[in-house]
Amino acid sequence: MKIVVIGGSGHIGSFLVPRLVRAGYEVINISRGSRPPHADVPEWQQVRQVTADREHEELEGVFGDRIAGLGADVVVDLICFTLESATALVNRLRGETAHLLHCGSIWRHGVSLKLPITEGSDSAGEPSAAEPTDDYGIRKRDIARMLKEETASGGLATTSIHPGHIVGPGWFPIGPLGNLDPGVWPVIASGQTLKVPGSGTELMHHVHADDVAQAFEKAILNRDAAAGEDFTIVAPTALTVRGYVRIAASWFGQDPHMETVSWEEFRRITTPEFADSSWAHLSRNHCMSIHKAASLIGYAPGYEPEQAIRESLQWLISNGQLHVPKLLT
């Protein structure tokens, strides 16, 4: 079976592409060629690399032709961010590709209403999360709906995979404040008091990039069960801010020291970018269910959120990108 992965050199693709090679598939990676994959493993030697600038080729109206011309049985799209882009690819691949998989996001859901959040409504017809209000979440929601409708109408077989906050070796994780501020870690590592906005009970739901890759692989393997479906892919549990700080402090042999402050105060002590990111993550208060993915395609995450985050921090420390004491063994 031939599989094309669009954007396979990023966070998810760095784990997915080697998985597919090990499973015996012929793999073609489409990327701009601007960076190597995060995981430099021997399997990449067996991957055909195709360099393409998607944005430019979509403007020229040739990107869909390029993908269709590769004659793939399966196309995995990891870098689609607009309904127009997704629709154009579906229209071009309809009748030529057996299965199209799209990478969405848990941010297709707005603020939580009932936990854990599921893909659809409950038995009473009530949603477990509000509709998204930001552009990114709205686009991901609209793409997922279009893909479900495409398959339900007898068109292309599609599946959308919706990861939580992706973490893994090679990049910073979303930290306890709900942002990427690297200054959080020296504060925790030295036992200083971390000022957090809100109550400290807000939830975030991380997932290791390899677990996301696992979900894509299992959706490909279980095409009949996955066709026309959308799956939330996260770690088995979610972290509260307070719990996150406590666990992280223990990695450095420290007791947790945390002070809750108002959002107004928090905005005075950080940058607008970090404050906005914190609000975006924490106000949603997301805790997701993986029951559907586990029951239909056999998704079985290998990492708890703290394990994935610790692995990321260890890589950052070992590679000189985070200057804090070494993690305790």
Short mmCIF file of C-alpha atoms in Angstrom, two decimals:
data_model
loop_
_atom_site.label_atom_id
_atom_site.label_comp_id
_atom_site.label_asym_id
_atom_site.label_seq_id
_atom_site.Cartn_x
_atom_site.Cartn_y
_atom_site.Cartn_z
CA MET A 1 0.00 0.00 0.00
CA LYS A 2 1.25 3.47 -0.90
CA ILE A 3 0.72 6.29 1.60
CA VAL A 4 1.34 10.00 1.02
CA VAL A 5 1.90 12.11 4.13
CA ILE A 6 1.49 15.86 3.62
CA GLY A 7 3.64 17.70 6.14
CA GLY A 8 5.39 14.58 7.40
CA SER A 9 8.48 16.37 8.75
CA GLY A 10 6.64 18.07 11.64
CA HIS A 11 5.73 17.01 15.17
CA ILE A 12 3.31 14.21 14.27
CA GLY A 13 4.92 13.14 11.01
CA SER A 14 8.30 12.66 12.68
CA PHE A 15 6.73 9.73 14.52
CA LEU A 16 4.08 8.69 12.00
CA VAL A 17 6.29 8.26 8.94
CA PRO A 18 8.71 5.82 10.67
CA ARG A 19 5.72 3.90 12.05
CA LEU A 20 4.30 3.47 8.56
CA VAL A 21 7.66 2.35 7.17
CA ARG A 22 8.02 -0.24 9.93
CA ALA A 23 4.50 -1.48 9.13
CA GLY A 24 5.64 -2.21 5.56
CA TYR A 25 3.96 0.65 3.68
CA GLU A 26 5.50 2.59 0.82
CA VAL A 27 5.68 6.15 2.14
CA ILE A 28 6.02 9.49 0.34
CA ASN A 29 6.56 12.62 2.42
CA ILE A 30 5.46 15.99 1.05
CA SER A 31 7.13 18.98 2.69
CA ARG A 32 8.70 22.33 1.90
CA GLY A 33 12.07 20.79 2.77
CA SER A 34 12.86 23.56 5.24
CA ARG A 35 13.58 21.36 8.26
CA PRO A 36 14.52 17.79 9.10
CA PRO A 37 12.15 15.57 11.10
CA HIS A 38 12.40 15.75 14.89
CA ALA A 39 13.28 12.06 15.15
CA ASP A 40 16.29 11.15 13.01
CA VAL A 41 15.77 7.38 12.66
CA PRO A 42 16.90 4.93 9.94
CA GLU A 43 13.37 4.49 8.57
CA TRP A 44 13.61 7.89 6.90
CA GLN A 45 16.11 6.43 4.43
CA GLN A 46 13.25 4.41 2.93
CA VAL A 47 10.96 7.41 2.45
CA ARG A 48 10.56 9.21 -0.85
CA GLN A 49 10.83 12.94 -0.27
CA VAL A 50 8.86 15.38 -2.43
CA THR A 51 9.42 19.11 -1.98
CA ALA A 52 6.37 21.31 -2.50
CA ASP A 53 5.09 24.65 -1.27
CA ARG A 54 1.43 23.90 -0.61
CA GLU A 55 0.28 27.50 -0.25
CA HIS A 56 1.89 28.54 -3.53
CA GLU A 57 0.69 25.48 -5.44
CA GLU A 58 -2.87 25.89 -4.15
CA LEU A 59 -2.88 29.45 -5.46
CA GLU A 60 -1.73 28.07 -8.81
CA GLY A 61 -4.42 25.37 -8.65
CA VAL A 62 -1.97 22.48 -9.03
CA PHE A 63 -1.52 21.08 -5.53
CA GLY A 64 -4.39 18.61 -5.80
CA ASP A 65 -3.05 17.39 -9.13
CA ARG A 66 0.37 16.83 -7.57
CA ILE A 67 -1.10 14.67 -4.78
CA ALA A 68 -3.43 12.74 -7.09
CA GLY A 69 -0.56 12.12 -9.49
CA LEU A 70 1.34 10.17 -6.86
CA GLY A 71 -1.26 7.41 -7.04
CA ALA A 72 -1.54 6.85 -3.30
CA ASP A 73 -3.99 4.47 -1.69
CA VAL A 74 -4.05 6.66 1.43
CA VAL A 75 -3.37 10.37 1.91
CA VAL A 76 -2.64 11.77 5.38
CA ASP A 77 -2.99 15.55 5.55
CA LEU A 78 -1.23 16.99 8.59
CA ILE A 79 -1.09 20.64 7.52
CA CYS A 80 -4.53 21.68 6.29
CA PHE A 81 -5.92 24.76 8.02
CA THR A 82 -8.79 26.10 5.89
CA LEU A 83 -12.06 24.67 4.65
CA GLU A 84 -11.23 25.82 1.12
CA SER A 85 -7.95 23.90 1.13
CA ALA A 86 -9.59 20.76 2.53
CA THR A 87 -12.48 20.91 0.09
CA ALA A 88 -10.20 21.34 -2.91
CA LEU A 89 -8.19 18.28 -1.95
CA VAL A 90 -11.32 16.18 -1.35
CA ASN A 91 -12.73 17.16 -4.73
CA ARG A 92 -9.51 16.22 -6.50
CA LEU A 93 -9.01 12.91 -4.71
CA ARG A 94 -12.62 11.71 -4.89
CA GLY A 95 -12.68 8.47 -6.88
CA GLU A 96 -8.86 8.24 -6.99
CA THR A 97 -7.81 7.66 -3.37
CA ALA A 98 -9.23 5.05 -1.01
CA HIS A 99 -8.84 7.02 2.23
CA LEU A 100 -8.07 10.61 3.24
CA LEU A 101 -7.10 11.36 6.84
CA HIS A 102 -7.05 14.90 8.21
CA CYS A 103 -5.39 16.32 11.32
CA GLY A 104 -7.76 18.54 13.27
CA SER A 105 -7.59 19.80 16.86
CA ILE A 106 -9.50 19.56 20.13
CA TRP A 107 -9.93 23.31 19.72
CA ARG A 108 -12.79 22.55 17.33
CA HIS A 109 -14.60 22.51 20.70
CA GLY A 110 -15.20 25.70 22.63
CA VAL A 111 -15.39 25.92 26.42
CA SER A 112 -16.33 22.74 28.24
CA LEU A 113 -19.93 22.17 29.35
CA LYS A 114 -19.74 18.55 30.50
CA LEU A 115 -16.63 16.47 31.18
CA PRO A 116 -15.16 14.53 29.57
CA ILE A 117 -15.88 16.13 26.22
CA THR A 118 -16.97 13.67 23.54
CA GLU A 119 -17.08 13.87 19.76
CA GLY A 120 -20.87 14.18 19.60
CA SER A 121 -23.89 14.88 21.78
CA ASP A 122 -24.90 12.90 24.84
CA SER A 123 -27.93 10.59 25.12
CA ALA A 124 -30.16 13.61 25.69
CA GLY A 125 -28.84 15.33 22.59
CA GLU A 126 -26.79 17.85 24.55
CA PRO A 127 -23.24 18.80 23.47
CA SER A 128 -20.42 18.46 25.99
CA ALA A 129 -18.69 21.65 24.78
CA ALA A 130 -19.75 24.98 23.36
CA GLU A 131 -19.05 25.90 19.75
CA PRO A 132 -15.59 27.40 19.12
CA THR A 133 -15.27 31.16 18.94
CA ASP A 134 -11.73 31.63 17.61
CA ASP A 135 -10.86 31.40 13.91
CA TYR A 136 -8.60 28.37 14.28
CA GLY A 137 -11.19 26.33 16.15
CA ILE A 138 -13.97 27.35 13.78
CA ARG A 139 -11.92 26.30 10.75
CA LYS A 140 -11.08 22.93 12.28
CA ARG A 141 -14.73 22.35 13.20
CA ASP A 142 -15.91 23.23 9.70
CA ILE A 143 -13.36 20.94 8.04
CA ALA A 144 -14.36 18.01 10.26
CA ARG A 145 -18.04 18.55 9.45
CA MET A 146 -17.33 18.71 5.73
CA LEU A 147 -15.34 15.49 5.83
CA LYS A 148 -18.11 13.62 7.68
CA GLU A 149 -20.67 14.86 5.17
CA GLU A 150 -18.44 13.85 2.27
CA THR A 151 -18.24 10.25 3.43
CA ALA A 152 -21.89 10.07 4.54
CA SER A 153 -22.99 11.15 1.05
CA GLY A 154 -21.11 8.27 -0.56
CA GLY A 155 -18.04 10.24 -1.60
CA LEU A 156 -14.44 9.90 -0.50
CA ALA A 157 -13.74 7.85 2.64
CA THR A 158 -12.38 10.31 5.19
CA THR A 159 -11.31 10.35 8.84
CA SER A 160 -10.42 13.30 11.03
CA ILE A 161 -8.04 12.94 13.99
CA HIS A 162 -8.18 15.66 16.67
CA PRO A 163 -5.13 15.81 18.97
CA GLY A 164 -4.83 17.63 22.25
CA HIS A 165 -1.76 19.71 23.17
CA ILE A 166 0.94 17.83 21.28
CA VAL A 167 4.19 17.26 23.17
CA GLY A 168 7.37 15.31 22.54
CA PRO A 169 11.15 15.56 22.26
CA GLY A 170 12.30 18.46 20.12
CA TRP A 171 10.05 21.31 21.24
CA PHE A 172 8.64 23.04 24.32
CA PRO A 173 5.44 21.66 25.85
CA ILE A 174 2.49 23.81 26.80
CA GLY A 175 3.44 24.60 30.39
CA PRO A 176 1.41 24.89 33.62
CA LEU A 177 0.40 28.44 32.71
CA GLY A 178 -1.14 27.29 29.44
CA ASN A 179 1.54 28.90 27.28
CA LEU A 180 5.06 28.37 25.94
CA ASP A 181 6.86 30.77 28.31
CA PRO A 182 10.25 29.08 28.99
CA GLY A 183 10.67 31.20 32.12
CA VAL A 184 8.14 29.00 33.92
CA TRP A 185 10.58 26.13 34.24
CA PRO A 186 13.43 27.90 36.11
CA VAL A 187 10.84 29.22 38.57
CA ILE A 188 9.52 25.72 39.29
CA ALA A 189 12.98 24.12 39.26
CA SER A 190 14.33 26.58 41.86
CA GLY A 191 11.36 26.25 44.18
CA GLN A 192 10.14 29.81 43.66
CA THR A 193 6.47 30.76 43.72
CA LEU A 194 4.73 30.54 40.36
CA LYS A 195 1.88 33.00 39.87
CA VAL A 196 -0.96 31.37 37.94
CA PRO A 197 -4.14 32.99 36.64
CA GLY A 198 -7.55 31.75 37.71
CA SER A 199 -8.19 29.12 40.35
CA GLY A 200 -5.53 26.51 39.51
CA THR A 201 -8.22 23.93 38.80
CA GLU A 202 -8.37 24.60 35.06
CA LEU A 203 -7.65 21.57 32.86
CA MET A 204 -5.35 20.96 29.92
CA HIS A 205 -5.20 17.76 27.91
CA HIS A 206 -1.81 16.90 26.43
CA VAL A 207 -0.85 14.03 24.13
CA HIS A 208 2.49 12.62 23.03
CA ALA A 209 3.16 13.03 19.31
CA ASP A 210 3.80 9.30 19.00
CA ASP A 211 0.35 8.55 20.41
CA VAL A 212 -1.15 10.82 17.76
CA ALA A 213 0.89 8.94 15.17
CA GLN A 214 -0.43 5.67 16.61
CA ALA A 215 -4.00 6.89 16.10
CA PHE A 216 -3.38 7.73 12.45
CA GLU A 217 -1.76 4.34 11.89
CA LYS A 218 -4.66 2.50 13.52
CA ALA A 219 -7.22 4.50 11.54
CA ILE A 220 -5.42 3.46 8.34
CA LEU A 221 -5.33 -0.17 9.45
CA ASN A 222 -9.02 -0.10 10.46
CA ARG A 223 -10.32 1.86 7.48
CA ASP A 224 -13.86 0.49 7.54
CA ALA A 225 -14.32 1.43 11.20
CA ALA A 226 -12.64 4.80 10.74
CA ALA A 227 -14.34 5.94 7.51
CA GLY A 228 -16.62 8.88 8.10
CA GLU A 229 -15.55 9.23 11.74
CA ASP A 230 -13.84 11.85 13.86
CA PHE A 231 -11.63 10.87 16.78
CA THR A 232 -10.32 12.83 19.75
CA ILE A 233 -6.75 11.75 20.53
CA VAL A 234 -5.28 12.67 23.91
CA ALA A 235 -3.48 11.10 26.87
CA PRO A 236 -5.54 8.86 29.20
CA THR A 237 -5.86 11.69 31.72
CA ALA A 238 -5.80 15.49 31.80
CA LEU A 239 -3.80 17.76 34.13
CA THR A 240 -5.09 20.58 36.27
CA VAL A 241 -2.81 23.58 36.61
CA ARG A 242 -2.31 22.82 40.30
CA GLY A 243 -1.51 19.17 39.62
CA TYR A 244 0.84 20.09 36.79
CA VAL A 245 2.85 22.42 39.06
CA ARG A 246 3.03 19.79 41.81
CA ILE A 247 4.26 17.05 39.45
CA ALA A 248 6.76 19.33 37.70
CA ALA A 249 8.20 20.56 41.00
CA SER A 250 8.82 16.97 42.10
CA TRP A 251 11.02 16.39 39.03
CA PHE A 252 13.51 18.89 40.48
CA GLY A 253 13.20 17.77 44.10
CA GLN A 254 11.11 20.81 45.02
CA ASP A 255 7.85 21.34 46.87
CA PRO A 256 5.21 23.11 44.75
CA HIS A 257 4.81 26.82 45.39
CA MET A 258 1.92 28.44 43.55
CA GLU A 259 -0.05 31.64 44.02
CA THR A 260 -3.31 32.20 42.16
CA VAL A 261 -3.84 35.70 40.81
CA SER A 262 -6.57 37.43 38.85
CA TRP A 263 -6.37 37.51 35.08
CA GLU A 264 -5.91 41.28 35.29
CA GLU A 265 -2.86 40.83 37.54
CA PHE A 266 -1.51 38.04 35.34
CA ARG A 267 -1.66 40.27 32.27
CA ARG A 268 0.42 42.87 34.13
CA ILE A 269 3.24 40.42 34.88
CA THR A 270 3.60 38.70 31.51
CA THR A 271 3.58 39.56 27.82
CA PRO A 272 0.35 40.00 25.83
CA GLU A 273 1.29 36.96 23.73
CA PHE A 274 1.73 34.67 26.73
CA ALA A 275 -1.37 36.05 28.46
CA ASP A 276 -3.51 35.46 25.38
CA SER A 277 -2.17 31.93 25.00
CA SER A 278 -2.86 31.17 28.66
CA TRP A 279 -6.42 32.40 28.36
CA ALA A 280 -6.96 30.41 25.17
CA HIS A 281 -5.81 27.17 26.81
CA LEU A 282 -7.17 27.54 30.33
CA SER A 283 -10.55 29.14 29.64
CA ARG A 284 -11.55 26.15 27.52
CA ASN A 285 -10.98 23.84 30.52
CA HIS A 286 -10.71 20.80 28.26
CA CYS A 287 -10.77 17.20 29.40
CA MET A 288 -11.49 14.87 26.49
CA SER A 289 -12.81 11.32 26.16
CA ILE A 290 -10.87 8.73 24.13
CA HIS A 291 -13.61 6.09 24.40
CA LYS A 292 -14.62 6.33 20.76
CA ALA A 293 -11.08 5.99 19.41
CA ALA A 294 -10.32 3.13 21.79
CA SER A 295 -13.46 1.18 20.91
CA LEU A 296 -13.52 1.70 17.13
CA ILE A 297 -9.85 1.65 16.10
CA GLY A 298 -8.08 0.29 19.18
CA TYR A 299 -6.32 3.49 20.22
CA ALA A 300 -4.23 2.78 23.33
CA PRO A 301 -2.07 5.75 24.40
CA GLY A 302 1.36 4.85 25.68
CA TYR A 303 1.99 8.06 27.62
CA GLU A 304 0.35 9.76 30.55
CA PRO A 305 0.58 13.55 30.09
CA GLU A 306 3.31 13.99 32.70
CA GLN A 307 5.43 11.28 31.06
CA ALA A 308 5.23 13.04 27.70
CA ILE A 309 6.02 16.43 29.21
CA ARG A 310 8.96 15.08 31.21
CA GLU A 311 10.41 13.49 28.06
CA SER A 312 10.16 16.83 26.27
CA LEU A 313 11.88 18.68 29.12
CA GLN A 314 14.63 16.08 29.31
CA TRP A 315 15.37 16.57 25.61
CA LEU A 316 15.39 20.36 25.97
CA ILE A 317 17.77 20.22 28.93
CA SER A 318 20.08 17.67 27.28
CA ASN A 319 20.25 19.74 24.10
CA GLY A 320 20.99 23.04 25.83
CA GLN A 321 17.65 24.65 24.99
CA LEU A 322 16.44 24.86 28.59
CA HIS A 323 18.83 25.92 31.35
CA VAL A 324 17.59 24.38 34.57
CA PRO A 325 18.96 21.69 36.90
CA LYS A 326 18.80 18.17 35.56
CA LEU A 327 15.66 16.20 36.24
CA LEU A 328 15.81 13.75 39.12
CA THR A 329 16.00 10.10 38.11
#
